[in-house]
Short mmCIF file of C-alpha atoms and ligand atoms in Angstrom, two decimals:
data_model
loop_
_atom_site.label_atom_id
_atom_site.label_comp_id
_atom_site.label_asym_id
_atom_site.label_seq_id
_atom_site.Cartn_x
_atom_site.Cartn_y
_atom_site.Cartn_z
CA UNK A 1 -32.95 -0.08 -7.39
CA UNK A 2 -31.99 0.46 -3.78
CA UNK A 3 -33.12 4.27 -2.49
CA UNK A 4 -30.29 4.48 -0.94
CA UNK A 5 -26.95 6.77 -1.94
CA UNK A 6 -24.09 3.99 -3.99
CA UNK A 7 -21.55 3.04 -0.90
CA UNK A 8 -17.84 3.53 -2.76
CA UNK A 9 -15.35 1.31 -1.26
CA UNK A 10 -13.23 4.31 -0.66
CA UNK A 11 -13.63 8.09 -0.56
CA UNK A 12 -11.41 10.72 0.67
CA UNK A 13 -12.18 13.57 2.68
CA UNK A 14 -10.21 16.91 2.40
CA UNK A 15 -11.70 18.55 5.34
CA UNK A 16 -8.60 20.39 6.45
CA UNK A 17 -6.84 22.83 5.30
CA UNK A 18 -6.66 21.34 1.90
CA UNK A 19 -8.59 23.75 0.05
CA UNK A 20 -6.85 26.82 1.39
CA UNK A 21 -3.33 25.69 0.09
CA UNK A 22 -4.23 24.45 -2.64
CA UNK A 23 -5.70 27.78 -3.35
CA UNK A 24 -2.75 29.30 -2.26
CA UNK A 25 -0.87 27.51 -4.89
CA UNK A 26 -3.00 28.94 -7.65
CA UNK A 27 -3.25 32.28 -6.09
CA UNK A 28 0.85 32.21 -5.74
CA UNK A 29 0.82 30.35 -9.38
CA UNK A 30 3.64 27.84 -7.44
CA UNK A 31 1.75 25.01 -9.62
CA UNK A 32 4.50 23.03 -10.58
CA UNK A 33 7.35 20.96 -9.22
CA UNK A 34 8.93 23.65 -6.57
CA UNK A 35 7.13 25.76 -3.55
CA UNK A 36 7.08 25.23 -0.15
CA UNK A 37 4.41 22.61 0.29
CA UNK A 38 6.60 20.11 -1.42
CA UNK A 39 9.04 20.74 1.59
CA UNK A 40 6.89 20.87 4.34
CA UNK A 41 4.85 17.77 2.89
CA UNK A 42 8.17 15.45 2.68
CA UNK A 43 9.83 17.28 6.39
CA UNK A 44 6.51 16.27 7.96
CA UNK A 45 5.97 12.75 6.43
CA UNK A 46 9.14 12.19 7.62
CA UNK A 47 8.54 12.69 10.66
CA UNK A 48 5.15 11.18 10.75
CA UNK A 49 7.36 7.71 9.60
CA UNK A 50 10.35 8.65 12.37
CA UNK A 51 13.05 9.27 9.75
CA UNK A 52 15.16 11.73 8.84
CA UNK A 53 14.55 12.17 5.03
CA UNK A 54 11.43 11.98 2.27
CA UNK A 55 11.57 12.42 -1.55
CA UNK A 56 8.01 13.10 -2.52
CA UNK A 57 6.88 12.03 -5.97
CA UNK A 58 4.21 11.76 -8.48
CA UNK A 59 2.55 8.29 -7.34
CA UNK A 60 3.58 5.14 -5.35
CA UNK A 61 4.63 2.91 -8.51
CA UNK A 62 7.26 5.26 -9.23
CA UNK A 63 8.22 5.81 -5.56
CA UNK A 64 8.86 1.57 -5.35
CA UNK A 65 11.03 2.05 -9.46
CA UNK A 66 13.00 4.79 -7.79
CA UNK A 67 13.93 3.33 -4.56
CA UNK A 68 14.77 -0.27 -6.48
CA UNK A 69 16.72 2.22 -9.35
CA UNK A 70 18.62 4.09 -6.69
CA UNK A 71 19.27 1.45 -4.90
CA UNK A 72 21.00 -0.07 -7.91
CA UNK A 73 18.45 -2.73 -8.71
CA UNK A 74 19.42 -4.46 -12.60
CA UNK A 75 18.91 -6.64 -14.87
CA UNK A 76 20.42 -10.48 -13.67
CA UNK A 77 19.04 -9.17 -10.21
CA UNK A 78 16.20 -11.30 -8.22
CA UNK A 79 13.92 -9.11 -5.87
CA UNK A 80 11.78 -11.50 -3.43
CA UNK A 81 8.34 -10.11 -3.23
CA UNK A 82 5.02 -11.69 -2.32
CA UNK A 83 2.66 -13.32 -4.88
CA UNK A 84 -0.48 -12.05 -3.31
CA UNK A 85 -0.02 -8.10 -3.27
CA UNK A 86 -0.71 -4.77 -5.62
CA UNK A 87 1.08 -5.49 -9.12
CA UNK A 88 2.41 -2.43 -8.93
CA UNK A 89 4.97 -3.79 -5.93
CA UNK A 90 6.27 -6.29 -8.32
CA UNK A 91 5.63 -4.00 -12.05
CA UNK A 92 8.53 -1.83 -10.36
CA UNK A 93 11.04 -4.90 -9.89
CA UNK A 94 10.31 -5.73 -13.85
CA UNK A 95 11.08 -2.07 -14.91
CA UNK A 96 14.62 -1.86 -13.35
CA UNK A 97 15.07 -5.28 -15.67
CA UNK A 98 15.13 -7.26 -12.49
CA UNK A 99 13.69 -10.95 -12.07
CA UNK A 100 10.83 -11.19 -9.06
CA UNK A 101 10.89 -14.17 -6.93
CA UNK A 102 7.54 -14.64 -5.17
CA UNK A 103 6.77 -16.00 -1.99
CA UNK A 104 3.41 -17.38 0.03
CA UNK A 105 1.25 -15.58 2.45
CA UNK A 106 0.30 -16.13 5.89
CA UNK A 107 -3.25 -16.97 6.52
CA UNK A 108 -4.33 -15.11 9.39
CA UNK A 109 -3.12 -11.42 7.64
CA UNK A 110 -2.55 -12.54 4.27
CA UNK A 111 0.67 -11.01 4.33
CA UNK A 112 4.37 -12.33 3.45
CA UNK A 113 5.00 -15.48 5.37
CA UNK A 114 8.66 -15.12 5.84
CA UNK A 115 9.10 -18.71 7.12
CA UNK A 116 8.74 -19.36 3.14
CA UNK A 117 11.82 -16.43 2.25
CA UNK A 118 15.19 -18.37 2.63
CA UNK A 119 14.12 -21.49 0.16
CA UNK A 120 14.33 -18.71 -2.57
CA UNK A 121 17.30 -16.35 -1.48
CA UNK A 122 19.66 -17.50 -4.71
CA UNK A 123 23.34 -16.15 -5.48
CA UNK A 124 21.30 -13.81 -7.73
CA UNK A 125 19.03 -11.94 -4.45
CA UNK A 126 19.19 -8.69 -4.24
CA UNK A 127 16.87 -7.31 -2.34
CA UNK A 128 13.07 -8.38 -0.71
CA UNK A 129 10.35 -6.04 -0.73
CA UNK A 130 7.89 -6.75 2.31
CA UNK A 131 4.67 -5.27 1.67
CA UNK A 132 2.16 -4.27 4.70
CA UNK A 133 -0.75 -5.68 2.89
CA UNK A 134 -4.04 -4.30 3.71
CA UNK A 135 -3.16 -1.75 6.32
CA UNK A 136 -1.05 -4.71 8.56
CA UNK A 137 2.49 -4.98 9.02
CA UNK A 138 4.83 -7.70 8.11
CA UNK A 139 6.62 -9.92 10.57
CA UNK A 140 9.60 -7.84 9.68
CA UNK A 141 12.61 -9.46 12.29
CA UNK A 142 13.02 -12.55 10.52
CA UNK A 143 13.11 -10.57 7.10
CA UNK A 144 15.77 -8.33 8.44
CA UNK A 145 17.54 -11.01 9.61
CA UNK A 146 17.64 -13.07 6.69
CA UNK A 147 18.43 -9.63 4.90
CA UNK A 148 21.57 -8.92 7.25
CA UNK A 149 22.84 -12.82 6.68
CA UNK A 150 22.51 -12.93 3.65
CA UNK A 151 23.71 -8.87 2.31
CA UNK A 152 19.83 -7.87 0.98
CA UNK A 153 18.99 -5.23 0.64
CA UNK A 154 14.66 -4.41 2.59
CA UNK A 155 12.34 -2.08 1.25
CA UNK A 156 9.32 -1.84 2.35
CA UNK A 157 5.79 -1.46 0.07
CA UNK A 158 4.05 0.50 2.80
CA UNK A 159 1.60 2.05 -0.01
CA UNK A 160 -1.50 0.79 2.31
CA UNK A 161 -0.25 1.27 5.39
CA UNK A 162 0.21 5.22 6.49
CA UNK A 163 1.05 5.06 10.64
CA UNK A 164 0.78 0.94 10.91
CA UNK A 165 3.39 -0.13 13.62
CA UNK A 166 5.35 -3.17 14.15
CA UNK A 167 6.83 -3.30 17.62
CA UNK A 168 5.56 0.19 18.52
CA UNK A 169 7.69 1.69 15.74
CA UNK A 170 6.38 2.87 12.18
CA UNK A 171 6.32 0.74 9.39
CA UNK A 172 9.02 2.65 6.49
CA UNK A 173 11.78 2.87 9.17
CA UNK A 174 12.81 -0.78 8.95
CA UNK A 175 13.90 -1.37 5.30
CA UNK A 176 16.97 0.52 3.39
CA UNK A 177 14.32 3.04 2.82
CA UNK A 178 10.24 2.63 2.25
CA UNK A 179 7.86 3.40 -0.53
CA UNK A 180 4.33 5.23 0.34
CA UNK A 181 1.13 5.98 -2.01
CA UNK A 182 -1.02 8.95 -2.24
CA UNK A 183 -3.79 7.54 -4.51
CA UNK A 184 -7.18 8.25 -4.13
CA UNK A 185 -8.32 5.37 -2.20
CA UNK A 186 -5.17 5.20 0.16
CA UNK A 187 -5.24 6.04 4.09
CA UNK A 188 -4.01 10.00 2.79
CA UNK A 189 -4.03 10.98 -0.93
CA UNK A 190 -2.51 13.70 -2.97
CA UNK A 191 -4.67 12.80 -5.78
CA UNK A 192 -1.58 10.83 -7.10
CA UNK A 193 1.53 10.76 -5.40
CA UNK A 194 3.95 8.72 -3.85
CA UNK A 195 7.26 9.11 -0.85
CA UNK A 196 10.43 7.37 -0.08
CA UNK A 197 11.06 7.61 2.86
CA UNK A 198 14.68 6.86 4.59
CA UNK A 199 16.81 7.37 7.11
CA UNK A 200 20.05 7.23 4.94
CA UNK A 201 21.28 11.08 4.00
CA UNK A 202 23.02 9.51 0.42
CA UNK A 203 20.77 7.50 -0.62
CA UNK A 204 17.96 10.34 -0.41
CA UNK A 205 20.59 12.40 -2.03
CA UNK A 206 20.57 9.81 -4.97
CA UNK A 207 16.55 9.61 -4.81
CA UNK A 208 16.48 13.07 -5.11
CA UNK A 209 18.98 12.70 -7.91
CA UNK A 210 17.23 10.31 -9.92
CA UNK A 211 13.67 11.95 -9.66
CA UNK A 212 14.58 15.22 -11.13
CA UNK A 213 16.07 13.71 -14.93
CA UNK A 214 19.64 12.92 -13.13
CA UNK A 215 20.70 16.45 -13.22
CA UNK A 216 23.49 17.06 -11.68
CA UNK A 217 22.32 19.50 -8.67
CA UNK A 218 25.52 22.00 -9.38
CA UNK A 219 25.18 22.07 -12.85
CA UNK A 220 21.94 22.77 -14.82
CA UNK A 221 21.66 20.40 -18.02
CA UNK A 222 24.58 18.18 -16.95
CA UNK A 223 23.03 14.57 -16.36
CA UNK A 224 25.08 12.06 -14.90
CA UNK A 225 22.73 9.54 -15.04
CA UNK A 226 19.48 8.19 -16.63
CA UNK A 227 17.01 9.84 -14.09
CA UNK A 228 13.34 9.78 -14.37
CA UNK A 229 11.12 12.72 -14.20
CA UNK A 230 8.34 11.20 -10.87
CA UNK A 231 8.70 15.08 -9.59
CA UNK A 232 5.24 15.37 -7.37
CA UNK A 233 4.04 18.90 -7.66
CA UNK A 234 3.46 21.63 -5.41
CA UNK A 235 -0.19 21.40 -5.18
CA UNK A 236 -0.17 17.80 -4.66
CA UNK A 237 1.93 18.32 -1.81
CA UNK A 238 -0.83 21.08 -0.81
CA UNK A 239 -3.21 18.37 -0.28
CA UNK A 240 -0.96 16.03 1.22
CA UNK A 241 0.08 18.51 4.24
CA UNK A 242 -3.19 19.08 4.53
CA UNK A 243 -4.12 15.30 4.90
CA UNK A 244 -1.19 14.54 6.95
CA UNK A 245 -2.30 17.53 9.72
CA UNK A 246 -5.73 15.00 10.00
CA UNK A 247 -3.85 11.80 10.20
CA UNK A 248 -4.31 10.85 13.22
CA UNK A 249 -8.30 12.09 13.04
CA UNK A 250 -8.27 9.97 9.79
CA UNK A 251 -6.94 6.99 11.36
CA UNK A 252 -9.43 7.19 14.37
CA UNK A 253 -12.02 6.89 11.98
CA UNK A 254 -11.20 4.48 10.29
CA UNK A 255 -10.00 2.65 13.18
CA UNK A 256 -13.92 2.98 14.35
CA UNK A 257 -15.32 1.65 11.27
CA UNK A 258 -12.96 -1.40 11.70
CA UNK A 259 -14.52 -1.61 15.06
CA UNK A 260 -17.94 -1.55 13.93
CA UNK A 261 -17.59 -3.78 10.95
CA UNK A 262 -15.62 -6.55 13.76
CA UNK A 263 -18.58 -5.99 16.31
CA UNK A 264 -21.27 -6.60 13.70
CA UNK A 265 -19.31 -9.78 11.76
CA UNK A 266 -18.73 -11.48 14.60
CA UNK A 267 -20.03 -14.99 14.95
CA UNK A 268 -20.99 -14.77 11.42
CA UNK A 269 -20.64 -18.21 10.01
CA UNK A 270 -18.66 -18.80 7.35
CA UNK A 271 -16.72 -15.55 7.54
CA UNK A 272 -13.85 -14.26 9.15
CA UNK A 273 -12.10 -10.89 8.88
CA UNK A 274 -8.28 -10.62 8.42
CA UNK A 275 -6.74 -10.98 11.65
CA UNK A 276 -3.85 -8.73 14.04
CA UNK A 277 -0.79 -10.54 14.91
CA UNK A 278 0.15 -9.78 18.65
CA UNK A 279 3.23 -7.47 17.81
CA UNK A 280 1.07 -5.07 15.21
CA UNK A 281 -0.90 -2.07 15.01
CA UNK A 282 -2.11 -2.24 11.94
CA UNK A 283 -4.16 0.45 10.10
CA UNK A 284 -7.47 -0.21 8.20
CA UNK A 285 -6.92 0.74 5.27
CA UNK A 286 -9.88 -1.95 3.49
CA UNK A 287 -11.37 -3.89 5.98
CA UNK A 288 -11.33 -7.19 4.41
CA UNK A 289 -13.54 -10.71 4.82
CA UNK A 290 -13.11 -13.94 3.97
CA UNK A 291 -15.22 -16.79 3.43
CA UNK A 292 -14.31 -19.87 5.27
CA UNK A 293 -14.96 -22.25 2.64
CA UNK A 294 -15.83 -22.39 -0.78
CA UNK A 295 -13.65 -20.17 -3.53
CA UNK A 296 -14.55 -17.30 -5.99
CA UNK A 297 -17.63 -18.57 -7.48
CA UNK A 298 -18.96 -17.85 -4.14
CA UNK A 299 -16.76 -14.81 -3.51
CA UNK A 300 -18.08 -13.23 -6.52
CA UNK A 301 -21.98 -14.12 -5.70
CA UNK A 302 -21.29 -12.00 -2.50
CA UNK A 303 -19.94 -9.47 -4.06
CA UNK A 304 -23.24 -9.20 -6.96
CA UNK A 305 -25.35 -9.30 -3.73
CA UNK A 306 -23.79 -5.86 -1.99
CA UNK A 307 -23.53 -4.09 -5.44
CA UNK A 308 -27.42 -4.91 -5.56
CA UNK A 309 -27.97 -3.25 -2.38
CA UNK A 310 -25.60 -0.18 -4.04
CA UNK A 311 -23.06 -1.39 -1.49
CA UNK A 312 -19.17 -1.50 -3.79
CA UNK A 313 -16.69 -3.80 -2.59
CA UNK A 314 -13.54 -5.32 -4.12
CA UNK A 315 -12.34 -9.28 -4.37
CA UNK A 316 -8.84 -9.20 -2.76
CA UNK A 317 -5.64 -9.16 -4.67
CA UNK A 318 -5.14 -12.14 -7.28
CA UNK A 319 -1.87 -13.85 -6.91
CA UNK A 320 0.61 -12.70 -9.10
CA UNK A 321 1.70 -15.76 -10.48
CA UNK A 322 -1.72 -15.61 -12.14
CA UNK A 323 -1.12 -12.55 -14.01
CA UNK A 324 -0.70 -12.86 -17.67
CA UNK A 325 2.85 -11.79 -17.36
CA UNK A 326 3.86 -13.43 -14.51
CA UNK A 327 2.42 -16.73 -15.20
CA UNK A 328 4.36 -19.72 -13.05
CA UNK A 329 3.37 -23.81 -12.47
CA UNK A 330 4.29 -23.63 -9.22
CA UNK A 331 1.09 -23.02 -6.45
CA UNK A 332 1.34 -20.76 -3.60
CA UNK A 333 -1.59 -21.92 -1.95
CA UNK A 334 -2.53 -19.85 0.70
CA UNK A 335 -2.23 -16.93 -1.99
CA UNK A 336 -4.35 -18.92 -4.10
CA UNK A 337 -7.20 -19.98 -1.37
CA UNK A 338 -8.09 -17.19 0.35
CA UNK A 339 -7.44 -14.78 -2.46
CA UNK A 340 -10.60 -16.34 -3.89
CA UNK A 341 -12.67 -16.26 -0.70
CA UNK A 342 -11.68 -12.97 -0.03
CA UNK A 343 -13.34 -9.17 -0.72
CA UNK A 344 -12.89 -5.56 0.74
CA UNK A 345 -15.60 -3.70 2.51
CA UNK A 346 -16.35 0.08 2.13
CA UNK A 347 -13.34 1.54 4.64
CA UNK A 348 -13.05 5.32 4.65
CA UNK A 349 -13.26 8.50 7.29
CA UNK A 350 -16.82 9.49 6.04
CA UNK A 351 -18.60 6.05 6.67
CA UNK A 352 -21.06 6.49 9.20
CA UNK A 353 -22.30 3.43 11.46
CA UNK A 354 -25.59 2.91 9.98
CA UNK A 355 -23.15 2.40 6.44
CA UNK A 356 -21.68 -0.30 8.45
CA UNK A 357 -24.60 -1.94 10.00
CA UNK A 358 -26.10 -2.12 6.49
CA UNK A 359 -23.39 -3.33 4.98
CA UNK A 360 -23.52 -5.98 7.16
CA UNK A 361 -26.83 -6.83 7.27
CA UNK A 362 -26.65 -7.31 3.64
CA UNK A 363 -23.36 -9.68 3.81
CA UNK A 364 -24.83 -11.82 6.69
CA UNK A 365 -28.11 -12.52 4.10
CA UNK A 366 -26.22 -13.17 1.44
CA UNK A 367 -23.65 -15.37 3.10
CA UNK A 368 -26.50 -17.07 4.60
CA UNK A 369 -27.98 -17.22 0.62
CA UNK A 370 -24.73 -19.08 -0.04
CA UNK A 371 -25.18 -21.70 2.43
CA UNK A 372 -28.48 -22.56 1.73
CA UNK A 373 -28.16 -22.65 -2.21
C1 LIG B 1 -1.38 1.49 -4.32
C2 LIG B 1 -0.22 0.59 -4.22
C3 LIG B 1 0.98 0.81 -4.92
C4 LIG B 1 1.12 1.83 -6.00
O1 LIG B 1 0.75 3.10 -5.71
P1 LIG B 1 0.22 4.09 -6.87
O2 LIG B 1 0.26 5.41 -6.18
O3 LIG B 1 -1.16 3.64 -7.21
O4 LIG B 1 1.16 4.01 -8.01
C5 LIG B 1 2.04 -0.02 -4.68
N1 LIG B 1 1.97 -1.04 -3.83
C6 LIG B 1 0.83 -1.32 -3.15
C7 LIG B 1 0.82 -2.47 -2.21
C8 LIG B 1 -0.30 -0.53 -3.34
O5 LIG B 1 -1.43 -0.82 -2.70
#
């Protein structure tokens, strides 16, 4: 047994003002879905993304169902998403009855490769979802200009990736509108939660529509549509203004525990840490190795060496078209190599730089391990 405290992969912090609203919510007994946090929280995540509107709701999932639902996303539809991301970014495709399409990753970021998009646009595409995988950005001009040629519709799965930029401006102001996560583990959290974010005045109108049961907003009990009930409430969006007012102290942080974990990796061999294309400013959300060789046997080895030094970490994202109710023949095979060779390192505001320097010291002996076994 190691003496020293378990290292979680993630961990909040709700150093801010967190605790006093939340209070305030109980205190006020504004506990449920109205009360003026869930206003501020979506007016100043707005602006955070440079938009003009946010519809705040009860996790990130639903967020990415309501923005395909409102959007008008149906059954005979095909929705282009990546094979190696969250399930959750193609779950919400499947719910609105919709087929998804999946598409290879670059190597370098592991995200969308959108050289690979156009062989699967169809008569049937209705939409791509680019997802900023890991805190980095997508190569989003060629997406939107397949999107414009072609009439698709963009939204972006920025669940992981909270103040990322691509071309100095925020990723969730590029697509139709943008889908955000509050979880736990995420750059902010609400506990759960989830935001779309847009800069289109109806189609927040018809996000706020469907998130409250479809009621028609003149006329109480009068549904014009099947809505959903992903209302976030008001003491989620207590924590979430309080974790948005730290942002940019969160994302320092992190951004120096990326810094560390790059300085101490370096020249490691056999290893390599995801990479920043030229036109990104990408946000750690899990900083993220991969070995250069080999697969998941010795992915996994790695991975039983850190947890015996109490150190947590997490094997990357398994490609989708490996998931029991996904399963394809065809390979993606960047999705399918360095998925394998791939884990997430402990990445969160709290981690001190001794954390980081043990870390790795403990990956560099056990990728050493590796190459002499
Ligand atoms: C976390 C995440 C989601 C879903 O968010 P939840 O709040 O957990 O429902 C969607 N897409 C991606 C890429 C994610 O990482």
């Amino acid at each position: 047994m190691s003496a020293r405290p378990f290292l979680p992969v993630a961990a909040p912090s709700l150093a801010g003002n967190e605790r006093a609203y939340v209070l305030e919510c109980l205190d006020s007994t504004w506990i449920s879905s109205s009360g003026r946090y869930i206003e501020a929280f979506e007016a100043a995540f707005a602006r955070f993304c440079g938009v003009s509107h946010a519809v705040a709701v009860n996790n990130g999932t639903a967020a990415l169902h309501l923005a395909l639902t409102a959007l008008g996303i149906g059954p005979g539809d095909e929705v282009i998403v990546p094979d190696l991301t969250y399930i959750a970014s193609v779950n919400a495709v499947t719910y609105c009855g919709a087929k998804p399409i999946f598409v290879d990753c670059v190597p370098l970021t592991l995200n969308l490769d959108p050289s690979l998009v156009a062989a699967r646009i169809t008569p049937r595409t209705k939409a791509i979802i680019p997802v900023h995988l890991y805190g980095h950005p997508v190569d989003m001009d060629p997406i939107l200009d397949l999107a414009a040629r072609h009439g698709l519709i963009v939204v972006e799965d920025a669940a992981e990736a909270h103040g990322a930029t691509y071309r100095e401006r925020p990723v969730g102001s590029f697509g139709a509108c943008a889908a955000f996560s509050f979880y736990g583990n995420k750059i902010i959290t609400t506990g759960e939660g989830g935001m779309v974010v847009t800069d289109d005045a109806e189609l927040a109108t018809r996000l706020r529509l469907y998130r409250g049961q479809g009621v028609d907003p003149q006329r109480r009990y009068i549904h014009p549509v099947v809505g959903f009930n992903y209302r976030m409430t008001n003491i989620a969006a207590a924590i979430g203004l309080g974790q948005l007012e730290r942002i940019e102290t969160i994302l320092a942080a992190r951004r120096q525990v990326a810094a560390w974990y790059a300085e101490r990796l370096a020249g490691i061999n056999g290893l390599r840490l995801l990479g920043t294309e030229p036109w990104a400013v990408p946000v750690p959300w899990l900083v993220t190795v991969l070995l250069t060789a080999g697969g998941a046997r010795e992915r996994d080895a790695i991975m039983a060496a850190l947890l015996a030094e109490g150190i947590d970490s997490r094997p990357v994202f398994y490609p989708i078209h490996n998931q029991l109710p996904y399963q394809e023949n065809i390979h993606y095979p960047v999705a399918e190599t360095w998925s394998a060779r791939g884990l997430n390192l402990p990445t969160f505001e709290g981690l001190t730089q001794a954390d980081v320097t043990t870390v790795c010291a403990t990956l560099r002996r056990a990728v050493a391990e590796l190459g002499a076994s």
